PDB file of C-alpha atoms in Angstrom:
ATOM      1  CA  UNK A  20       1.101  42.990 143.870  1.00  0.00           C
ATOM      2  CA  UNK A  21      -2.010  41.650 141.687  1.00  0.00           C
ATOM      3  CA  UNK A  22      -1.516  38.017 140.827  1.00  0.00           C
ATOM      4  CA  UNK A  23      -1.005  37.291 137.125  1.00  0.00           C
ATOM      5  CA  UNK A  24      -4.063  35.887 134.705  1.00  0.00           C
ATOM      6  CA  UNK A  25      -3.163  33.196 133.393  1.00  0.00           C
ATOM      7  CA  UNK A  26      -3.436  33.781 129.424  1.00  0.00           C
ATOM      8  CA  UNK A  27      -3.116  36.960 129.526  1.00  0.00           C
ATOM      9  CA  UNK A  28       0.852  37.475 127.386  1.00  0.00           C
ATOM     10  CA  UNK A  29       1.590  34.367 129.110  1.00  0.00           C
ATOM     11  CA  UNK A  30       2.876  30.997 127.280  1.00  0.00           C
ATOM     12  CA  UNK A  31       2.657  27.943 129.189  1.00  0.00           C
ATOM     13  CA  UNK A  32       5.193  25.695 128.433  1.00  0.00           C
ATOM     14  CA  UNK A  33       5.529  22.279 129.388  1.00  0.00           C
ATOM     15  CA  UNK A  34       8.076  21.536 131.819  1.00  0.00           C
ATOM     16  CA  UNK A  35      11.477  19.603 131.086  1.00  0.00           C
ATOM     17  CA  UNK A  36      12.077  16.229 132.339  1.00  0.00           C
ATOM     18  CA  UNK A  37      13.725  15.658 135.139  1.00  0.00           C
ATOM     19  CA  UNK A  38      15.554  12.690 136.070  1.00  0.00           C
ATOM     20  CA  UNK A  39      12.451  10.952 137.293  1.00  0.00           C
ATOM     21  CA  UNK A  40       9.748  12.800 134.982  1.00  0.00           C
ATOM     22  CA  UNK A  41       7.799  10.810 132.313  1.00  0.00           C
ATOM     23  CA  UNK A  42       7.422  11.811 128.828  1.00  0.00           C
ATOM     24  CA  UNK A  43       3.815  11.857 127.875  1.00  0.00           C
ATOM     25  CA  UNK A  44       3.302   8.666 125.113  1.00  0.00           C
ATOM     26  CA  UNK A  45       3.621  10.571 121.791  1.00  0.00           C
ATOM     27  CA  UNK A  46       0.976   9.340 118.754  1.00  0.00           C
ATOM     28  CA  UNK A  47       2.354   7.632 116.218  1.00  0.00           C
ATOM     29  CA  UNK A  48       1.427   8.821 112.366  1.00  0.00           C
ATOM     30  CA  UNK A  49      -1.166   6.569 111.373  1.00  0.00           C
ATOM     31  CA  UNK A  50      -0.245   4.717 108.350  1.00  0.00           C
ATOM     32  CA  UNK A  51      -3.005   5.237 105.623  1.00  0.00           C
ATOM     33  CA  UNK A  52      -3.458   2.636 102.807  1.00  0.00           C
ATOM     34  CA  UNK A  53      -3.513   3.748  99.526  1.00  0.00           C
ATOM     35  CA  UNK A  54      -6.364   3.722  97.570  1.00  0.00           C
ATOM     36  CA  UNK A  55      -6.362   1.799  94.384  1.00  0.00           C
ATOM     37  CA  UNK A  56      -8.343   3.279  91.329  1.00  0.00           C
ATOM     38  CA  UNK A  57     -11.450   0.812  90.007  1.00  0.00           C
ATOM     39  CA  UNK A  58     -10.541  -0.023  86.069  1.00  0.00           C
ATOM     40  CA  UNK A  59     -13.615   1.493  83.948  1.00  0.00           C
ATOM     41  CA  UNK A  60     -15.287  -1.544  82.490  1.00  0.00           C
ATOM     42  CA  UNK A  61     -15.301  -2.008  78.943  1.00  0.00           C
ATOM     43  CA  UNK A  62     -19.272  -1.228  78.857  1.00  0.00           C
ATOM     44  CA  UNK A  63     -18.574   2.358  80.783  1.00  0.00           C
ATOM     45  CA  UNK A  64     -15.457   2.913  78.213  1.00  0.00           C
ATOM     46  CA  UNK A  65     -18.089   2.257  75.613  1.00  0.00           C
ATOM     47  CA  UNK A  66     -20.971   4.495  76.738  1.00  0.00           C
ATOM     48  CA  UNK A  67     -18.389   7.391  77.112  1.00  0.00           C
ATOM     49  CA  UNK A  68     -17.299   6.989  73.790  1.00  0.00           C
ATOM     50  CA  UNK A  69     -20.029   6.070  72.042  1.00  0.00           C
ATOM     51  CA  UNK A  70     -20.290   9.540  70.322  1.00  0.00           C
ATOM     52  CA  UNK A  71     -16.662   8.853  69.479  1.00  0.00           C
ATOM     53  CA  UNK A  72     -17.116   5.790  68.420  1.00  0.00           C
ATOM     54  CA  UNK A  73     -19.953   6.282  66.003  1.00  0.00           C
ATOM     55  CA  UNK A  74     -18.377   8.945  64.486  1.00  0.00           C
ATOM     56  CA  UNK A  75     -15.517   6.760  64.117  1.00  0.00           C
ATOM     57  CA  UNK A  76     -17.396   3.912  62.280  1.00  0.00           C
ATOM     58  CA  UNK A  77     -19.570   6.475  60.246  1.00  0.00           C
ATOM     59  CA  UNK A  78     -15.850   7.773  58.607  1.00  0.00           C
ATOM     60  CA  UNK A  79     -14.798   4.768  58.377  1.00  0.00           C
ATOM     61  CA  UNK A  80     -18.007   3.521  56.595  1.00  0.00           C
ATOM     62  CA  UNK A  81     -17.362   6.583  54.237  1.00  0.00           C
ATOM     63  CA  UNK A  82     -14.074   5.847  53.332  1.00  0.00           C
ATOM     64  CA  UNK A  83     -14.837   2.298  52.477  1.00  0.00           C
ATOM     65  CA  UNK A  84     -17.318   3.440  50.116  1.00  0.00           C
ATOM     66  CA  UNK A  85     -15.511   5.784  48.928  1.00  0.00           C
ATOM     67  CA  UNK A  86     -12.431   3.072  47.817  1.00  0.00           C
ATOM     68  CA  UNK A  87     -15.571   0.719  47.004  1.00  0.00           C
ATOM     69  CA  UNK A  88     -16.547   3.377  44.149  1.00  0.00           C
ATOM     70  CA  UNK A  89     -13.160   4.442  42.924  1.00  0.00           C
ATOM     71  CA  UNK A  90     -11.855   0.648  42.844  1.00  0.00           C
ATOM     72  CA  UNK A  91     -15.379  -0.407  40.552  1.00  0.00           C
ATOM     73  CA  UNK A  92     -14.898   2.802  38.487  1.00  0.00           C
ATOM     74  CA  UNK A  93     -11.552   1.884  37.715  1.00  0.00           C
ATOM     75  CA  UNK A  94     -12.520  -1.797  37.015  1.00  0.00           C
ATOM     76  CA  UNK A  95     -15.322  -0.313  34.987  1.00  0.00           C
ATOM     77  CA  UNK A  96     -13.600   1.697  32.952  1.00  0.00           C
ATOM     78  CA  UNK A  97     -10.607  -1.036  32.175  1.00  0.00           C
ATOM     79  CA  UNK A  98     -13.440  -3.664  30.960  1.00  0.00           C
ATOM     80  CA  UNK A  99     -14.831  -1.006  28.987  1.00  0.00           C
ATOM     81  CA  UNK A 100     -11.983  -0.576  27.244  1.00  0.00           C
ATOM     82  CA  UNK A 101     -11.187  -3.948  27.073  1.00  0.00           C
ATOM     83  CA  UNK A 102     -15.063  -4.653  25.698  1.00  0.00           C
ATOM     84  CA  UNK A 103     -13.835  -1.540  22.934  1.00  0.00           C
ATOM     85  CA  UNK A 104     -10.771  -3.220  21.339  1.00  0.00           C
ATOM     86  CA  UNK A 105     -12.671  -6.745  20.866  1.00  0.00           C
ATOM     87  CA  UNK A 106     -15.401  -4.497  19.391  1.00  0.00           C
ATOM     88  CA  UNK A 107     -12.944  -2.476  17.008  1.00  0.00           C
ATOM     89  CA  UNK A 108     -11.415  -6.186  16.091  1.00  0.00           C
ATOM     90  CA  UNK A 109     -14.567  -7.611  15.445  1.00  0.00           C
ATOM     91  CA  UNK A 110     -15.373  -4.661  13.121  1.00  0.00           C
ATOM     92  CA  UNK A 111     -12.164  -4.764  11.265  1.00  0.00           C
ATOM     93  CA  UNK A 112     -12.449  -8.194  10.452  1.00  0.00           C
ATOM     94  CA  UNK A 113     -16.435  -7.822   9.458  1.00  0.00           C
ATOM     95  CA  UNK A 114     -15.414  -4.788   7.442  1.00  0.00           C
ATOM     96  CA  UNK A 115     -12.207  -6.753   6.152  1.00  0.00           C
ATOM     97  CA  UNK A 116     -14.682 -10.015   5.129  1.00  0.00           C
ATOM     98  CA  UNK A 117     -17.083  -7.144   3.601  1.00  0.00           C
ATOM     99  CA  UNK A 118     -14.758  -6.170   1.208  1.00  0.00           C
ATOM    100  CA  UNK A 119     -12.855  -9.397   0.594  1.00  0.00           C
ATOM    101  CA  UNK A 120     -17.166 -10.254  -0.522  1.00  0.00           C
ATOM    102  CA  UNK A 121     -17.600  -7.088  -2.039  1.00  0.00           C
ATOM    103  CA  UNK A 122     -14.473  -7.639  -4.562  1.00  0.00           C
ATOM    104  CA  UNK A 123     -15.609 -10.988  -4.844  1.00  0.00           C
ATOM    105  CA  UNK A 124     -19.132 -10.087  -5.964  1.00  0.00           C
ATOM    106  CA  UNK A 125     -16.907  -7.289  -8.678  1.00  0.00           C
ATOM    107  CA  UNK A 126     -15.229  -9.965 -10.011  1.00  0.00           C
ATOM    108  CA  UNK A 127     -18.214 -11.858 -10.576  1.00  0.00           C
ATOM    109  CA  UNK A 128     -20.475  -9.673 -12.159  1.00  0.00           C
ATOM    110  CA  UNK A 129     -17.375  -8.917 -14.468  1.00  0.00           C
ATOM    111  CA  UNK A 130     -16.876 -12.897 -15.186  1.00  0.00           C
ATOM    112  CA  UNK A 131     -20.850 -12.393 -15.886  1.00  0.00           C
ATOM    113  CA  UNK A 132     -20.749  -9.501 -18.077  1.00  0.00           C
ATOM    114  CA  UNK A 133     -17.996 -11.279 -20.012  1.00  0.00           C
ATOM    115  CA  UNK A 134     -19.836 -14.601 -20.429  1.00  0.00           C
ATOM    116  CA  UNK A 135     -22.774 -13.075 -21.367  1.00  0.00           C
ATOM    117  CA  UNK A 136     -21.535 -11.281 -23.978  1.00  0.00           C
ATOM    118  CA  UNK A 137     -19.861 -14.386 -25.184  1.00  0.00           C
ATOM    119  CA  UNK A 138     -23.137 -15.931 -24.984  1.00  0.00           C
ATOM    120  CA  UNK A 139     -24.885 -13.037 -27.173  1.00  0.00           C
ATOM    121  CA  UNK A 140     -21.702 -13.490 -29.569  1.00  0.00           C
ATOM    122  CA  UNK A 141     -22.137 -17.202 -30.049  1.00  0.00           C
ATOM    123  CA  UNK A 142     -26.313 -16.684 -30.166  1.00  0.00           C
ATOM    124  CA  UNK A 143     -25.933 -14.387 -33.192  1.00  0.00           C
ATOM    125  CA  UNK A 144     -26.114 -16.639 -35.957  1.00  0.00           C
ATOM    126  CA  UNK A 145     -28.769 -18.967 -34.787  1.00  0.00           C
ATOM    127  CA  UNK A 146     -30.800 -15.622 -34.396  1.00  0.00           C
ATOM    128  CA  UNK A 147     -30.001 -14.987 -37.912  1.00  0.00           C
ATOM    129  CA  UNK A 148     -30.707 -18.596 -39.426  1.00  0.00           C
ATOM    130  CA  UNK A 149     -34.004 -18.432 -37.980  1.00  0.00           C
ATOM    131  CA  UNK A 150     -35.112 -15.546 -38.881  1.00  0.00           C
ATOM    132  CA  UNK A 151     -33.788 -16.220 -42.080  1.00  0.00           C
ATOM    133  CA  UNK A 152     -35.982 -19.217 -42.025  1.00  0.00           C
ATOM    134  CA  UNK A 153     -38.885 -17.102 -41.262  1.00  0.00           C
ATOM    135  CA  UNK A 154     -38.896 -15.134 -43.714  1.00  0.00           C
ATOM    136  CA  UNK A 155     -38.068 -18.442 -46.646  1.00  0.00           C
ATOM    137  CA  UNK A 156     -41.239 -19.322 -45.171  1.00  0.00           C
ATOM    138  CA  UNK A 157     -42.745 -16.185 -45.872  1.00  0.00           C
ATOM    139  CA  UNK A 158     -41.638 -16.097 -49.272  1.00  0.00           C
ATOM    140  CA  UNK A 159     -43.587 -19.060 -49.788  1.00  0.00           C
ATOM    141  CA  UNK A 160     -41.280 -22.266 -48.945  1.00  0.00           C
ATOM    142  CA  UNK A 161     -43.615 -22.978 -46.185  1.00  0.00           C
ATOM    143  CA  UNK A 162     -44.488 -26.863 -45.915  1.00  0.00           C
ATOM    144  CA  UNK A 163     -47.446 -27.350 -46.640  1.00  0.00           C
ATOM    145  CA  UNK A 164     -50.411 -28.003 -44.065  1.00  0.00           C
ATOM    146  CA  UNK A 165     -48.041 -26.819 -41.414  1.00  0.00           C
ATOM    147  CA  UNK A 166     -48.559 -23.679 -39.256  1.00  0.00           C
ATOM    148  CA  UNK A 167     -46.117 -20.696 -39.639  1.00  0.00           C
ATOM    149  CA  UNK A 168     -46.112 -20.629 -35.527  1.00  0.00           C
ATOM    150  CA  UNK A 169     -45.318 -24.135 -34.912  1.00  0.00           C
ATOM    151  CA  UNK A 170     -42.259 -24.317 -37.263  1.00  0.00           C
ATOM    152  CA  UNK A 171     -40.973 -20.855 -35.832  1.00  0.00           C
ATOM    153  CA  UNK A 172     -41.494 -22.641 -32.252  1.00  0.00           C
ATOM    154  CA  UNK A 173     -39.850 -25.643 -33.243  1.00  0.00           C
ATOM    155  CA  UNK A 174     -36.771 -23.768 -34.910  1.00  0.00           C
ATOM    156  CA  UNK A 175     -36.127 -21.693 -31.868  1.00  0.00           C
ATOM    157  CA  UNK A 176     -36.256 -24.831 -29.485  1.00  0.00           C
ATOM    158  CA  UNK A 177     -33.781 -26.642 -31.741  1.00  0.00           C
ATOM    159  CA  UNK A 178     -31.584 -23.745 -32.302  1.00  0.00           C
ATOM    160  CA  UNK A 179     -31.086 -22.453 -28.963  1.00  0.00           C
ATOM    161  CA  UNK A 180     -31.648 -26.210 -26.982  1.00  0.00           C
ATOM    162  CA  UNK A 181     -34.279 -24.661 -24.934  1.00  0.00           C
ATOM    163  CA  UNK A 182     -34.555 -27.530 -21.820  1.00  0.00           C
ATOM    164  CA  UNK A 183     -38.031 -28.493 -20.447  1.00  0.00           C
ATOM    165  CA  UNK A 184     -40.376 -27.662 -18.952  1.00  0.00           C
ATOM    166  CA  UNK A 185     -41.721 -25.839 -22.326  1.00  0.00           C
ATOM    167  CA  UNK A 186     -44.573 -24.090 -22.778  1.00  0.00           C
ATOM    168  CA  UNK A 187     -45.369 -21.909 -25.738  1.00  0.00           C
ATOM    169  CA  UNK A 188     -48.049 -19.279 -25.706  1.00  0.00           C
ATOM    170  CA  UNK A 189     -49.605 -18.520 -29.100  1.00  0.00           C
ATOM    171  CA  UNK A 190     -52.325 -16.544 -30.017  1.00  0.00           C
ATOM    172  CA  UNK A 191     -56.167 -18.051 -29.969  1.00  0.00           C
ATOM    173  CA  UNK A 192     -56.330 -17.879 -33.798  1.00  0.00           C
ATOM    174  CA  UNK A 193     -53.368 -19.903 -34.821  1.00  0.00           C
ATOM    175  CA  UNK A 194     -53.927 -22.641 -31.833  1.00  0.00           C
ATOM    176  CA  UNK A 195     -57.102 -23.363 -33.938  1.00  0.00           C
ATOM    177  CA  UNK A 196     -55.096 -23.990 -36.994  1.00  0.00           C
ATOM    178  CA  UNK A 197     -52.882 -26.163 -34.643  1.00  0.00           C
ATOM    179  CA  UNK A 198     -55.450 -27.652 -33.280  1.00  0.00           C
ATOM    180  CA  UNK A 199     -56.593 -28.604 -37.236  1.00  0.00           C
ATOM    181  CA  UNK A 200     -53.715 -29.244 -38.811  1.00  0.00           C
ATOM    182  CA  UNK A 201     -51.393 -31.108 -35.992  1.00  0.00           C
ATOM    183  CA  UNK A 202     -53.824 -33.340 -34.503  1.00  0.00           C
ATOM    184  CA  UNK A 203     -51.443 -36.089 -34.277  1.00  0.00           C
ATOM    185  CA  UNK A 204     -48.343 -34.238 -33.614  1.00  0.00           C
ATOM    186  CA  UNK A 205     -47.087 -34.524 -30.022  1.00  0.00           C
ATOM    187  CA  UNK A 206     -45.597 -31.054 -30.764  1.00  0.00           C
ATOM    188  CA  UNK A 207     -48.966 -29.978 -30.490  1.00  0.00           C
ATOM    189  CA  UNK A 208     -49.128 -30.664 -26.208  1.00  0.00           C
ATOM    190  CA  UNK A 209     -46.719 -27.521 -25.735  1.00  0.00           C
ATOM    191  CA  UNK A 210     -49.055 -25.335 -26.945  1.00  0.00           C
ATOM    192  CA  UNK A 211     -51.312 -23.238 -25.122  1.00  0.00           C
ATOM    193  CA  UNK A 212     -53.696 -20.391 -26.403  1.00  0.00           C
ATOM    194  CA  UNK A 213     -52.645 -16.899 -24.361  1.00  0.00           C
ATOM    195  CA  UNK A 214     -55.903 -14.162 -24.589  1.00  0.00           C
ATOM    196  CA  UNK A 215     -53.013 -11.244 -25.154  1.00  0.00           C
ATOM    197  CA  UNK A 216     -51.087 -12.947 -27.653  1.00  0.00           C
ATOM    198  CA  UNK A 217     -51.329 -11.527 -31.009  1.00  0.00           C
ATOM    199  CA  UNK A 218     -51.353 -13.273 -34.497  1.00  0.00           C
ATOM    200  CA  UNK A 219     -48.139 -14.382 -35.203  1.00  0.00           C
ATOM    201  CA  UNK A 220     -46.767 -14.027 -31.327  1.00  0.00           C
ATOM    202  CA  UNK A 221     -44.766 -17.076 -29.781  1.00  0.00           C
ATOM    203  CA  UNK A 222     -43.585 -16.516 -26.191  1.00  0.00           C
ATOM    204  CA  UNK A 223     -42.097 -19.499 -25.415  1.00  0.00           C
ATOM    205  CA  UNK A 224     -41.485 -20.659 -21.310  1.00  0.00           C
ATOM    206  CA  UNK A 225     -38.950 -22.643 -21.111  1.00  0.00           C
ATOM    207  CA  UNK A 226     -36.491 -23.959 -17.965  1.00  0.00           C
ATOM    208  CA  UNK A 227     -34.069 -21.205 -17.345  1.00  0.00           C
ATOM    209  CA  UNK A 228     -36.168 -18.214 -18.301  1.00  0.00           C
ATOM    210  CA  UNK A 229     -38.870 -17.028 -21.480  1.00  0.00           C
ATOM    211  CA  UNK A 230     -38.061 -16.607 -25.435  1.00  0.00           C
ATOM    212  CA  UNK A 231     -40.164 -14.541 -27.943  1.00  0.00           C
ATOM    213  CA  UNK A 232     -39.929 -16.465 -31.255  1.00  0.00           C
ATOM    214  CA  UNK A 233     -42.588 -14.398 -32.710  1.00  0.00           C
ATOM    215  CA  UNK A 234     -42.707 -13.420 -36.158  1.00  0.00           C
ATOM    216  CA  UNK A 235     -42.569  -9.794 -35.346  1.00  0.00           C
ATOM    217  CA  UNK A 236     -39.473 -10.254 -33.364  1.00  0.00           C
ATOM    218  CA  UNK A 237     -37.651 -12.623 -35.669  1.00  0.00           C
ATOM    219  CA  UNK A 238     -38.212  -9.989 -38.531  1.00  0.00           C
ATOM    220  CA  UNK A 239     -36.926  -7.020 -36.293  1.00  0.00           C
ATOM    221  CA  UNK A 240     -33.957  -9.199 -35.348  1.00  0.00           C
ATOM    222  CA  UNK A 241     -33.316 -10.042 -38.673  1.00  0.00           C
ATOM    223  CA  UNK A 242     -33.575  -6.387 -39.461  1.00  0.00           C
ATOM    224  CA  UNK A 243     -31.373  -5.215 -37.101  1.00  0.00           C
ATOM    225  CA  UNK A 244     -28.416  -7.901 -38.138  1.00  0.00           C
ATOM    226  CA  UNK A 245     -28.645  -6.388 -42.356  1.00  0.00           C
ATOM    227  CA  UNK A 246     -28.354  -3.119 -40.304  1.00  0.00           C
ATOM    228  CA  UNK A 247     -25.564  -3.307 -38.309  1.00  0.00           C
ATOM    229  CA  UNK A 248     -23.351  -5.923 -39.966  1.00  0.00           C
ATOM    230  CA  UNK A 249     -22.603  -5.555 -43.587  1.00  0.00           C
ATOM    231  CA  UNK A 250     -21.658  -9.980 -43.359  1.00  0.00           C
ATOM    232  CA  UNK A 251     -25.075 -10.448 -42.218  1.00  0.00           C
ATOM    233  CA  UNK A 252     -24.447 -13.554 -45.164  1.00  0.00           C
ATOM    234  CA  UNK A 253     -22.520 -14.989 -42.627  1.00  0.00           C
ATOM    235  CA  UNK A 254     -24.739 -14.786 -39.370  1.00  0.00           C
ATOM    236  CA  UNK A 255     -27.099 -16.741 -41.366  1.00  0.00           C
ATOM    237  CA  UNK A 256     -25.410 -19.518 -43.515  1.00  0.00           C
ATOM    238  CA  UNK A 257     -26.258 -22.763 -43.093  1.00  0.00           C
ATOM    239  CA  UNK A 258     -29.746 -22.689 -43.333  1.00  0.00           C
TER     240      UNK A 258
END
């Protein structure tokens, strides 16, 4: 018989223990340790996000500006209203003071209107009396070495009060026969010769405004009262 190869369909096996046989010392496991994670820093954790991060801040830089703009357009808008109804009140009350002057200024020129025709009223028969005196002195009752214009002047200051300062603008010619004939009359300072006065003209200047006493006006006045009033007689009794 051939002896066996060992390995060849063979198994060896180790053999059982006898009573006096020794176990061979069996390994224990060896007991690893655990190994315990390093905590990423907050330096790595912001270097990984950083992307992240910016992104992050960029929105919410957006959305900050975005409230920012919608909370000033809303405060914009409520002062601008606001800054609207203290205008509108402030026009009311200019337009309401407007008219308040504006019916003042109508009842004025009415009270005006009124006086001044009371005034015209009242000056009607002193126009008349002195143009009635003109024309006596036309028809020859004229004092003597007196001039025509200086009696119509002095008439017309007495009859309507006429308040200084006076001045009385007469033509060259007749200031010469003032000049002649009223030498010693201190009526004769408020006379002044005017190069466009005519013969006969007396503008006189006076301290609320101007009066023609002329003779050309005093006969047209006198003309127009015969006209239009039938009791011219009584616009110009009393002289």
């Amino acid at each position: 018989m051939s002896a066996k190869v060992p390995g060849q369909h063979t198994v060896l096996r180790q053999p059982g223990q006898g009573a006096g046989g020794r176990r061979l010392p069996m390994m224990g496991a060896a007991s690893v340790d655990p190994v315990t994670a390093a905590s990423p820093t907050l330096e790595v954790l912001r270097t990984t996000f950083a992307q992240e991060l910016a992104d992050l801040h960029q929105q919410s830089r957006a959305d900050g500006l975005a409230q920012a703009r919608n909370e000033f357009a809303k405060q914009a808008a409520t002062e601008q209203a606001q800054q609207q109804q203290a205008w509108l009140k402030k026009e009311a009350v200019l337009r309401e003071a407007l008219e308040s002057q504006r019916l003042q200024l109508v009842e004025l020129a009415s009270q005006l209107e009124k006086q001044g025709a009371q005034i015209i009223a009242s000056m009607t028969p002193a126009v008349g009396r002195l143009a009635l005196a003109v024309v006596v002195r036309l028809l020859g009752q004229h004092a003597p070495g007196r001039s025509l214009v200086a009696d119509m002047a002095g008439q017309a200051i007495e009859e309507y009060q006429l308040q200084a300062p006076l001045r009385v603008r007469i033509a060259a010619s007749d200031y010469a026969t003032l000049q002649s004939c009223m030498q010693e009359d201190p009526l004769l300072a408020l006379f002044q010769p005017d190069p466009a006065a005519t013969p006969g003209s007396c503008l006189i200047d006076h301290g609320t405004g101007q009066l023609d006493a002329g003779l050309d006006t005093q006969l047209a006045a006198l003309k127009a009262l015969l006209a239009s009033d039938k009791g011219g007689d009584a616009n110009v009794a009393g002289v």
